PDB file of C-alpha atoms in Angstrom:
ATOM      1  CA  MET A  13     119.559  82.324 -17.322  1.00  0.00           C
ATOM      2  CA  ALA A  14     118.395  85.148 -15.103  1.00  0.00           C
ATOM      3  CA  ALA A  15     116.760  83.966 -11.938  1.00  0.00           C
ATOM      4  CA  VAL A  16     113.439  85.495 -10.938  1.00  0.00           C
ATOM      5  CA  VAL A  17     113.663  87.157  -7.539  1.00  0.00           C
ATOM      6  CA  ASP A  18     110.709  86.729  -5.230  1.00  0.00           C
ATOM      7  CA  VAL A  19     109.927  90.334  -4.209  1.00  0.00           C
ATOM      8  CA  SER A  20     107.339  89.410  -1.604  1.00  0.00           C
ATOM      9  CA  LYS A  21     109.933  88.265   0.919  1.00  0.00           C
ATOM     10  CA  TRP A  22     111.762  91.638   0.748  1.00  0.00           C
ATOM     11  CA  LYS A  23     108.619  93.738   1.071  1.00  0.00           C
ATOM     12  CA  HIS A  24     108.622  93.798   4.895  1.00  0.00           C
ATOM     13  CA  LEU A  25     112.207  94.982   5.385  1.00  0.00           C
ATOM     14  CA  PRO A  26     112.681  98.529   6.651  1.00  0.00           C
ATOM     15  CA  PRO A  27     114.339 101.028   4.287  1.00  0.00           C
ATOM     16  CA  PRO A  28     118.106 101.457   4.660  1.00  0.00           C
ATOM     17  CA  PRO A  29     119.510 104.386   6.683  1.00  0.00           C
ATOM     18  CA  GLY A  30     119.568 107.604   4.695  1.00  0.00           C
ATOM     19  CA  PHE A  31     116.861 106.456   2.260  1.00  0.00           C
ATOM     20  CA  ALA A  32     114.326 109.171   1.488  1.00  0.00           C
ATOM     21  CA  ALA A  33     111.042 107.853   0.165  1.00  0.00           C
ATOM     22  CA  GLY A  34     110.228 111.175  -1.541  1.00  0.00           C
ATOM     23  CA  ALA A  35     113.472 111.174  -3.515  1.00  0.00           C
ATOM     24  CA  SER A  36     112.862 107.875  -5.303  1.00  0.00           C
ATOM     25  CA  SER A  37     112.752 107.671  -9.084  1.00  0.00           C
ATOM     26  CA  HIS A  38     109.042 106.733  -9.083  1.00  0.00           C
ATOM     27  CA  SER A  39     107.901 110.069  -7.596  1.00  0.00           C
ATOM     28  CA  LYS A  40     106.324 112.978  -9.455  1.00  0.00           C
ATOM     29  CA  GLY A  41     107.884 116.295 -10.499  1.00  0.00           C
ATOM     30  CA  ASN A  42     106.631 118.143  -7.372  1.00  0.00           C
ATOM     31  CA  SER A  43     108.541 115.823  -5.094  1.00  0.00           C
ATOM     32  CA  LYS A  44     111.759 116.594  -6.998  1.00  0.00           C
ATOM     33  CA  ALA A  45     111.374 120.285  -6.114  1.00  0.00           C
ATOM     34  CA  ALA A  46     110.643 119.345  -2.519  1.00  0.00           C
ATOM     35  CA  ALA A  47     113.697 117.085  -2.469  1.00  0.00           C
ATOM     36  CA  THR A  48     115.847 119.940  -3.790  1.00  0.00           C
ATOM     37  CA  THR A  49     114.515 122.257  -1.078  1.00  0.00           C
ATOM     38  CA  THR A  50     115.145 119.601   1.547  1.00  0.00           C
ATOM     39  CA  ALA A  51     118.670 119.038   0.234  1.00  0.00           C
ATOM     40  CA  THR A  52     119.400 122.779   0.301  1.00  0.00           C
ATOM     41  CA  ALA A  53     118.100 123.075   3.869  1.00  0.00           C
ATOM     42  CA  SER A  54     120.140 120.037   4.868  1.00  0.00           C
ATOM     43  CA  TYR A  55     123.245 121.575   3.259  1.00  0.00           C
ATOM     44  CA  GLU A  56     122.715 124.875   5.130  1.00  0.00           C
ATOM     45  CA  GLU A  57     122.285 122.929   8.369  1.00  0.00           C
ATOM     46  CA  LEU A  58     125.518 121.046   7.696  1.00  0.00           C
ATOM     47  CA  LYS A  59     127.356 124.317   6.999  1.00  0.00           C
ATOM     48  CA  GLU A  60     126.115 125.756  10.297  1.00  0.00           C
ATOM     49  CA  LYS A  61     127.268 122.633  12.137  1.00  0.00           C
ATOM     50  CA  ARG A  62     130.736 122.925  10.556  1.00  0.00           C
ATOM     51  CA  ALA A  63     130.824 126.604  11.537  1.00  0.00           C
ATOM     52  CA  TRP A  64     130.246 125.586  15.164  1.00  0.00           C
ATOM     53  CA  ASP A  65     133.035 123.015  14.845  1.00  0.00           C
ATOM     54  CA  LEU A  66     135.373 125.755  13.619  1.00  0.00           C
ATOM     55  CA  ALA A  67     134.210 128.087  16.401  1.00  0.00           C
ATOM     56  CA  ILE A  68     135.188 125.694  19.188  1.00  0.00           C
ATOM     57  CA  SER A  69     138.338 124.343  17.528  1.00  0.00           C
ATOM     58  CA  PRO A  70     140.699 126.675  19.490  1.00  0.00           C
ATOM     59  CA  ALA A  71     139.230 125.353  22.739  1.00  0.00           C
ATOM     60  CA  LYS A  72     139.749 121.755  21.600  1.00  0.00           C
ATOM     61  CA  SER A  73     143.478 122.379  21.250  1.00  0.00           C
ATOM     62  CA  LEU A  74     143.874 123.950  24.720  1.00  0.00           C
ATOM     63  CA  PRO A  75     144.667 120.692  26.587  1.00  0.00           C
ATOM     64  CA  MET A  76     147.388 119.797  24.096  1.00  0.00           C
ATOM     65  CA  GLN A  77     148.869 123.279  24.284  1.00  0.00           C
ATOM     66  CA  ALA A  78     148.766 123.219  28.089  1.00  0.00           C
ATOM     67  CA  PHE A  79     150.641 119.910  28.061  1.00  0.00           C
ATOM     68  CA  MET A  80     153.243 121.369  25.686  1.00  0.00           C
ATOM     69  CA  LEU A  81     153.691 124.332  28.028  1.00  0.00           C
ATOM     70  CA  TYR A  82     154.088 121.992  30.984  1.00  0.00           C
ATOM     71  CA  MET A  83     156.698 119.907  29.164  1.00  0.00           C
ATOM     72  CA  SER A  84     158.659 122.991  28.052  1.00  0.00           C
ATOM     73  CA  GLY A  85     159.520 123.816  31.646  1.00  0.00           C
ATOM     74  CA  GLY A  86     159.462 126.973  33.711  1.00  0.00           C
ATOM     75  CA  GLY A  87     162.813 128.391  32.710  1.00  0.00           C
ATOM     76  CA  VAL A  88     163.514 130.930  30.028  1.00  0.00           C
ATOM     77  CA  GLN A  89     165.039 128.866  27.214  1.00  0.00           C
ATOM     78  CA  ILE A  90     164.744 129.099  23.459  1.00  0.00           C
ATOM     79  CA  PHE A  91     162.384 126.105  23.268  1.00  0.00           C
ATOM     80  CA  SER A  92     159.931 127.424  25.873  1.00  0.00           C
ATOM     81  CA  MET A  93     160.098 130.919  24.387  1.00  0.00           C
ATOM     82  CA  GLY A  94     159.244 129.533  20.929  1.00  0.00           C
ATOM     83  CA  ILE A  95     156.242 127.668  22.266  1.00  0.00           C
ATOM     84  CA  VAL A  96     155.028 130.707  24.193  1.00  0.00           C
ATOM     85  CA  PHE A  97     155.499 132.948  21.160  1.00  0.00           C
ATOM     86  CA  MET A  98     153.470 130.602  18.962  1.00  0.00           C
ATOM     87  CA  LEU A  99     150.793 130.373  21.639  1.00  0.00           C
ATOM     88  CA  LEU A 100     150.573 134.154  21.966  1.00  0.00           C
ATOM     89  CA  SER A 101     150.661 134.914  18.245  1.00  0.00           C
ATOM     90  CA  SER A 102     148.090 132.365  17.052  1.00  0.00           C
ATOM     91  CA  PRO A 103     145.025 134.099  18.601  1.00  0.00           C
ATOM     92  CA  PHE A 104     145.936 137.365  16.888  1.00  0.00           C
ATOM     93  CA  LYS A 105     146.369 135.623  13.536  1.00  0.00           C
ATOM     94  CA  ASN A 106     143.073 133.789  13.997  1.00  0.00           C
ATOM     95  CA  LEU A 107     141.156 136.924  14.927  1.00  0.00           C
ATOM     96  CA  ALA A 108     142.655 138.900  12.033  1.00  0.00           C
ATOM     97  CA  SER A 109     141.271 136.346   9.577  1.00  0.00           C
ATOM     98  CA  ILE A 110     137.977 135.558  11.311  1.00  0.00           C
ATOM     99  CA  ASN A 111     135.774 136.540   8.349  1.00  0.00           C
ATOM    100  CA  THR A 112     137.905 134.565   5.914  1.00  0.00           C
ATOM    101  CA  ALA A 113     137.752 131.515   8.174  1.00  0.00           C
ATOM    102  CA  PHE A 114     133.945 131.594   8.377  1.00  0.00           C
ATOM    103  CA  ALA A 115     133.325 132.570   4.717  1.00  0.00           C
ATOM    104  CA  PRO A 116     132.842 128.966   3.464  1.00  0.00           C
ATOM    105  CA  PHE A 117     130.126 128.411   6.071  1.00  0.00           C
ATOM    106  CA  ALA A 118     128.073 131.542   5.347  1.00  0.00           C
ATOM    107  CA  PRO A 119     124.453 130.985   4.354  1.00  0.00           C
ATOM    108  CA  ALA A 120     123.630 131.519   0.701  1.00  0.00           C
ATOM    109  CA  SER A 121     121.357 134.449   1.597  1.00  0.00           C
ATOM    110  CA  SER A 122     124.117 136.613   3.137  1.00  0.00           C
ATOM    111  CA  SER A 123     127.502 138.043   2.271  1.00  0.00           C
ATOM    112  CA  PRO A 124     130.313 135.592   3.148  1.00  0.00           C
ATOM    113  CA  LYS A 125     132.750 138.191   4.527  1.00  0.00           C
ATOM    114  CA  SER A 126     130.275 140.329   6.474  1.00  0.00           C
ATOM    115  CA  PHE A 127     130.720 140.792  10.213  1.00  0.00           C
ATOM    116  CA  GLY A 128     127.012 140.068  10.702  1.00  0.00           C
ATOM    117  CA  THR A 129     127.222 136.604   9.169  1.00  0.00           C
ATOM    118  CA  LEU A 130     127.254 133.785  11.780  1.00  0.00           C
ATOM    119  CA  PRO A 131     127.573 136.171  14.765  1.00  0.00           C
ATOM    120  CA  LEU A 132     127.223 133.564  17.539  1.00  0.00           C
ATOM    121  CA  GLN A 133     129.882 131.324  16.062  1.00  0.00           C
ATOM    122  CA  LYS A 134     132.244 134.283  15.684  1.00  0.00           C
ATOM    123  CA  VAL A 135     131.725 135.349  19.306  1.00  0.00           C
ATOM    124  CA  VAL A 136     132.456 131.803  20.512  1.00  0.00           C
ATOM    125  CA  TYR A 137     135.546 131.740  18.252  1.00  0.00           C
ATOM    126  CA  LEU A 138     136.678 135.037  19.789  1.00  0.00           C
ATOM    127  CA  LEU A 139     136.198 133.727  23.328  1.00  0.00           C
ATOM    128  CA  CYS A 140     138.068 130.496  22.601  1.00  0.00           C
ATOM    129  CA  ASN A 141     140.980 132.478  21.170  1.00  0.00           C
ATOM    130  CA  LEU A 142     140.966 134.691  24.266  1.00  0.00           C
ATOM    131  CA  LEU A 143     141.282 131.519  26.355  1.00  0.00           C
ATOM    132  CA  THR A 144     144.348 130.565  24.310  1.00  0.00           C
ATOM    133  CA  LEU A 145     145.786 134.033  24.876  1.00  0.00           C
ATOM    134  CA  ALA A 146     145.090 133.768  28.609  1.00  0.00           C
ATOM    135  CA  LEU A 147     146.934 130.438  28.725  1.00  0.00           C
ATOM    136  CA  GLY A 148     149.951 132.035  27.046  1.00  0.00           C
ATOM    137  CA  LEU A 149     149.921 135.003  29.419  1.00  0.00           C
ATOM    138  CA  TRP A 150     149.671 132.651  32.402  1.00  0.00           C
ATOM    139  CA  LYS A 151     152.783 130.826  31.158  1.00  0.00           C
ATOM    140  CA  CYS A 152     154.616 134.148  30.727  1.00  0.00           C
ATOM    141  CA  ARG A 153     153.667 135.061  34.301  1.00  0.00           C
ATOM    142  CA  SER A 154     154.855 131.714  35.640  1.00  0.00           C
ATOM    143  CA  MET A 155     158.170 132.127  33.778  1.00  0.00           C
ATOM    144  CA  GLY A 156     158.634 135.579  35.323  1.00  0.00           C
ATOM    145  CA  LEU A 157     158.318 137.480  32.044  1.00  0.00           C
ATOM    146  CA  LEU A 158     155.372 139.650  33.103  1.00  0.00           C
ATOM    147  CA  PRO A 159     155.912 142.442  35.619  1.00  0.00           C
ATOM    148  CA  THR A 160     153.429 141.452  38.301  1.00  0.00           C
ATOM    149  CA  GLY A 161     155.269 142.200  41.556  1.00  0.00           C
ATOM    150  CA  THR A 162     156.255 145.463  43.178  1.00  0.00           C
ATOM    151  CA  GLY A 163     159.927 144.664  42.692  1.00  0.00           C
ATOM    152  CA  ASP A 164     159.393 144.773  38.934  1.00  0.00           C
ATOM    153  CA  TRP A 165     158.448 148.449  39.095  1.00  0.00           C
ATOM    154  CA  LEU A 166     161.219 149.782  41.349  1.00  0.00           C
ATOM    155  CA  ALA A 167     162.850 151.691  38.513  1.00  0.00           C
ATOM    156  CA  PHE A 168     159.750 153.859  38.198  1.00  0.00           C
ATOM    157  CA  GLU A 169     159.340 154.621  41.916  1.00  0.00           C
ATOM    158  CA  THR A 170     160.836 157.674  43.536  1.00  0.00           C
ATOM    159  CA  ARG A 171     162.283 157.825  46.991  1.00  0.00           C
ATOM    160  CA  GLY A 172     160.598 159.954  49.506  1.00  0.00           C
ATOM    161  CA  GLN A 173     162.462 162.663  51.342  1.00  0.00           C
ATOM    162  CA  PRO A 174     163.963 161.391  54.568  1.00  0.00           C
ATOM    163  CA  PRO A 175     162.734 163.217  57.642  1.00  0.00           C
ATOM    164  CA  GLU A 176     165.300 165.585  59.020  1.00  0.00           C
ATOM    165  CA  ILE A 177     165.898 164.999  62.655  1.00  0.00           C
ATOM    166  CA  LEU A 178     168.172 167.230  64.660  1.00  0.00           C
ATOM    167  CA  LEU A 179     169.695 165.518  67.618  1.00  0.00           C
ATOM    168  CA  ILE A 180     171.344 167.938  70.005  1.00  0.00           C
TER     169      ILE A 180
END
């Protein structure tokens, strides 16, 4: 009832994508250890790649946030203030939990919550959050909420003494 499959016609096909010849069931015990080492290295490489994805994720959301700021208008209303508040508070929340955010991506050889773990990714994450903060401060400036002109500081200026002129 079972049909005999002619193996010779399948012999010349290339292996499928992702197939590792060393990880087949016909290999010896040494290749299993090598496959485990390769899998561990591949897993560490994948974790580092995901750490980079997390590091640049605040920058990926900048265009959407800029569009939301544009659509909220330039006036001081409750809707625009809510968006600006969320934009200004999110970088501080992100930076306060930077070690917790990168803990799942730490290499097995280091402490997950150490400041020295994944330093380049953390610096990029910091810079991307500073860009988000700069966008929020720019919106506050354009709404007139930041004191940037000389007229904003008039309460702190003192008047000079007028010159006394005697006209006789």
